[in-house]
PDB file of C-alpha atoms in Angstrom:
ATOM      1  CA  GLN A 241      -0.162   0.059  -0.098  1.00 78.00           C
ATOM      2  CA  VAL A 242       1.188   3.514  -1.091  1.00 86.00           C
ATOM      3  CA  GLN A 243       0.156   6.532   0.796  1.00 92.00           C
ATOM      4  CA  LEU A 244       0.640   9.790  -1.365  1.00 94.00           C
ATOM      5  CA  VAL A 245       0.396  13.520   0.043  1.00 95.00           C
ATOM      6  CA  GLU A 246       0.664  16.620  -2.207  1.00 96.00           C
ATOM      7  CA  SER A 247       1.769  20.123  -0.882  1.00 96.00           C
ATOM      8  CA  GLY A 248       2.834  23.336  -2.546  1.00 97.00           C
ATOM      9  CA  GLY A 249      -0.368  24.690  -4.250  1.00 96.00           C
ATOM     10  CA  GLY A 250      -1.634  28.067  -3.959  1.00 97.00           C
ATOM     11  CA  LEU A 251      -2.521  31.237  -5.920  1.00 98.00           C
ATOM     12  CA  VAL A 252       0.014  32.829  -7.986  1.00 98.00           C
ATOM     13  CA  GLN A 253      -0.124  35.500 -10.668  1.00 98.00           C
ATOM     14  CA  ALA A 254       0.364  34.446 -14.378  1.00 98.00           C
ATOM     15  CA  GLY A 255       4.051  34.335 -15.274  1.00 98.00           C
ATOM     16  CA  GLY A 256       4.766  33.002 -11.572  1.00 98.00           C
ATOM     17  CA  SER A 257       6.245  29.664 -10.344  1.00 98.00           C
ATOM     18  CA  LEU A 258       5.300  26.993  -7.912  1.00 98.00           C
ATOM     19  CA  ARG A 259       6.730  23.880  -6.902  1.00 98.00           C
ATOM     20  CA  LEU A 260       4.460  20.850  -5.921  1.00 98.00           C
ATOM     21  CA  SER A 261       5.850  18.280  -3.636  1.00 98.00           C
ATOM     22  CA  CYS A 262       4.380  14.793  -3.171  1.00 96.00           C
ATOM     23  CA  ALA A 263       5.497  12.718  -0.280  1.00 95.00           C
ATOM     24  CA  ALA A 264       5.099   8.797  -0.341  1.00 92.00           C
ATOM     25  CA  SER A 265       4.950   6.417   2.476  1.00 87.00           C
ATOM     26  CA  GLY A 266       4.408   2.559   2.417  1.00 79.00           C
ATOM     27  CA  ARG A 267       6.986   1.988  -0.392  1.00 73.00           C
ATOM     28  CA  THR A 268      10.064   3.314  -1.796  1.00 71.00           C
ATOM     29  CA  PHE A 269       9.769   5.517  -4.954  1.00 71.00           C
ATOM     30  CA  SER A 270      12.673   3.910  -6.787  1.00 74.00           C
ATOM     31  CA  ALA A 271       9.954   0.750  -7.273  1.00 77.00           C
ATOM     32  CA  TYR A 272       7.499   2.112  -9.608  1.00 82.00           C
ATOM     33  CA  GLY A 273       6.520   5.074 -12.222  1.00 91.00           C
ATOM     34  CA  LEU A 274       5.040   8.275 -10.918  1.00 93.00           C
ATOM     35  CA  GLY A 275       2.847  11.216 -12.289  1.00 96.00           C
ATOM     36  CA  TRP A 276       1.435  14.436 -11.969  1.00 98.00           C
ATOM     37  CA  PHE A 277      -2.268  14.742 -13.273  1.00 98.00           C
ATOM     38  CA  ARG A 278      -4.572  17.474 -13.104  1.00 98.00           C
ATOM     39  CA  GLN A 279      -8.183  18.404 -13.247  1.00 98.00           C
ATOM     40  CA  ALA A 280      -9.735  21.733 -14.129  1.00 96.00           C
ATOM     41  CA  PRO A 281     -13.547  22.354 -13.352  1.00 92.00           C
ATOM     42  CA  GLY A 282     -15.727  20.812 -16.091  1.00 94.00           C
ATOM     43  CA  LYS A 283     -12.969  19.142 -17.596  1.00 96.00           C
ATOM     44  CA  ALA A 284     -11.592  15.401 -17.810  1.00 97.00           C
ATOM     45  CA  ARG A 285      -8.432  14.942 -15.720  1.00 97.00           C
ATOM     46  CA  GLU A 286      -5.173  14.875 -17.638  1.00 97.00           C
ATOM     47  CA  SER A 287      -1.750  13.724 -17.281  1.00 98.00           C
ATOM     48  CA  VAL A 288       0.542  16.608 -16.945  1.00 98.00           C
ATOM     49  CA  ALA A 289       4.220  15.001 -16.421  1.00 98.00           C
ATOM     50  CA  THR A 290       4.987  11.436 -15.847  1.00 97.00           C
ATOM     51  CA  ILE A 291       8.621   9.601 -14.772  1.00 93.00           C
ATOM     52  CA  ASP A 292       9.523   6.011 -14.856  1.00 90.00           C
ATOM     53  CA  ARG A 293      11.157   4.397 -12.216  1.00 86.00           C
ATOM     54  CA  SER A 294      14.779   5.024 -13.220  1.00 85.00           C
ATOM     55  CA  GLY A 295      13.891   8.855 -13.581  1.00 80.00           C
ATOM     56  CA  THR A 296      15.539   9.458 -16.737  1.00 79.00           C
ATOM     57  CA  ASN A 297      12.547   9.352 -19.157  1.00 85.00           C
ATOM     58  CA  PRO A 298      10.143  12.082 -18.301  1.00 95.00           C
ATOM     59  CA  TYR A 299       7.006  12.787 -20.169  1.00 96.00           C
ATOM     60  CA  TYR A 300       5.431  16.174 -20.391  1.00 98.00           C
ATOM     61  CA  THR A 301       1.974  16.882 -22.154  1.00 97.00           C
ATOM     62  CA  ASP A 302       2.352  19.379 -24.634  1.00 97.00           C
ATOM     63  CA  SER A 303       0.909  22.469 -22.994  1.00 97.00           C
ATOM     64  CA  VAL A 304       3.573  22.387 -20.190  1.00 98.00           C
ATOM     65  CA  LYS A 305       6.719  21.562 -22.230  1.00 98.00           C
ATOM     66  CA  GLY A 306       9.547  23.851 -21.361  1.00 97.00           C
ATOM     67  CA  ARG A 307       7.479  25.322 -18.484  1.00 98.00           C
ATOM     68  CA  PHE A 308       7.226  22.135 -16.111  1.00 98.00           C
ATOM     69  CA  THR A 309       9.641  19.937 -14.607  1.00 98.00           C
ATOM     70  CA  ILE A 310       9.071  16.541 -12.924  1.00 97.00           C
ATOM     71  CA  SER A 311      11.709  15.231 -10.777  1.00 94.00           C
ATOM     72  CA  LYS A 312      12.013  12.925  -7.579  1.00 92.00           C
ATOM     73  CA  ASP A 313      14.286  12.540  -4.581  1.00 90.00           C
ATOM     74  CA  ASN A 314      14.475   8.766  -3.854  1.00 86.00           C
ATOM     75  CA  GLY A 315      16.257   9.286  -0.479  1.00 88.00           C
ATOM     76  CA  LYS A 316      13.319  11.440   0.618  1.00 91.00           C
ATOM     77  CA  ASN A 317      10.577   9.457  -1.049  1.00 91.00           C
ATOM     78  CA  THR A 318       9.232  12.675  -2.551  1.00 93.00           C
ATOM     79  CA  MET A 319       8.466  13.757  -6.116  1.00 94.00           C
ATOM     80  CA  TYR A 320       8.427  17.208  -7.338  1.00 97.00           C
ATOM     81  CA  LEU A 321       6.892  19.663 -10.086  1.00 98.00           C
ATOM     82  CA  GLN A 322       8.452  22.718 -10.656  1.00 98.00           C
ATOM     83  CA  MET A 323       5.926  24.812 -12.568  1.00 98.00           C
ATOM     84  CA  ASN A 324       7.023  28.078 -14.399  1.00 98.00           C
ATOM     85  CA  SER A 325       5.708  30.805 -16.557  1.00 98.00           C
ATOM     86  CA  LEU A 326       2.411  29.711 -14.977  1.00 98.00           C
ATOM     87  CA  LYS A 327      -0.777  30.712 -17.226  1.00 98.00           C
ATOM     88  CA  PRO A 328      -4.423  31.020 -16.110  1.00 97.00           C
ATOM     89  CA  GLU A 329      -5.163  27.562 -18.147  1.00 97.00           C
ATOM     90  CA  ASP A 330      -3.012  25.972 -15.514  1.00 98.00           C
ATOM     91  CA  THR A 331      -5.650  26.413 -13.054  1.00 98.00           C
ATOM     92  CA  ALA A 332      -6.562  23.163 -11.603  1.00 98.00           C
ATOM     93  CA  VAL A 333      -6.597  20.377  -8.869  1.00 98.00           C
ATOM     94  CA  TYR A 334      -3.126  18.607  -9.039  1.00 98.00           C
ATOM     95  CA  TYR A 335      -2.865  15.159  -8.221  1.00 98.00           C
ATOM     96  CA  CYS A 336       0.415  12.982  -7.819  1.00 97.00           C
ATOM     97  CA  ALA A 337       0.143   9.385  -8.787  1.00 96.00           C
ATOM     98  CA  ALA A 338       2.208   6.289  -8.610  1.00 93.00           C
ATOM     99  CA  GLU A 339       1.996   3.077 -10.461  1.00 92.00           C
ATOM    100  CA  GLY A 340       0.965  -0.407  -9.083  1.00 86.00           C
ATOM    101  CA  ALA A 341       2.242  -3.708 -10.142  1.00 82.00           C
ATOM    102  CA  THR A 342       0.469  -3.892 -13.281  1.00 85.00           C
ATOM    103  CA  GLY A 343       1.779  -0.313 -14.444  1.00 85.00           C
ATOM    104  CA  VAL A 344      -1.404   1.410 -14.060  1.00 91.00           C
ATOM    105  CA  PHE A 345      -1.668   4.449 -11.788  1.00 94.00           C
ATOM    106  CA  GLN A 346      -3.315   3.070  -8.834  1.00 92.00           C
ATOM    107  CA  TYR A 347      -2.404   4.925  -5.815  1.00 93.00           C
ATOM    108  CA  TRP A 348      -3.367   8.891  -5.631  1.00 96.00           C
ATOM    109  CA  GLY A 349      -3.001  11.670  -3.500  1.00 96.00           C
ATOM    110  CA  GLN A 350      -5.826  14.051  -2.105  1.00 96.00           C
ATOM    111  CA  GLY A 351      -4.951  16.868  -4.792  1.00 97.00           C
ATOM    112  CA  THR A 352      -3.837  20.444  -4.370  1.00 97.00           C
ATOM    113  CA  GLN A 353      -5.293  23.523  -5.817  1.00 98.00           C
ATOM    114  CA  VAL A 354      -3.421  25.632  -7.934  1.00 98.00           C
ATOM    115  CA  THR A 355      -4.834  29.021  -9.320  1.00 98.00           C
ATOM    116  CA  VAL A 356      -3.249  31.386 -11.564  1.00 98.00           C
ATOM    117  CA  SER A 357      -4.889  34.868 -11.844  1.00 97.00           C
ATOM    118  CA  SER A 358      -4.602  36.844 -14.972  1.00 94.00           C
TER     119      SER A 358
END
């Protein structure tokens, strides 16, 4: 069993930055793939960035490429999402997730709100 807790969300002006953190307990981060997802009001949840077990093959959705960076610290069992040049359309609840044994994102955090004002 894995427990995930996000932090770092908040209100920021367009062009600003935030860093989200996802702390895990129950298993070590090195054992599975991880990801950040987001869901805006009235929209489906979407994948923002993912990283595999090795941490060397990050994936980003097109709308955040060049602005967001996913990373993890296995020693601290913590994953991060550095978000720069934020835009109002980045406003959403952001969730961190971890894969289970089948490779499906099975474990989810409670979410943290990110609001970008114009």
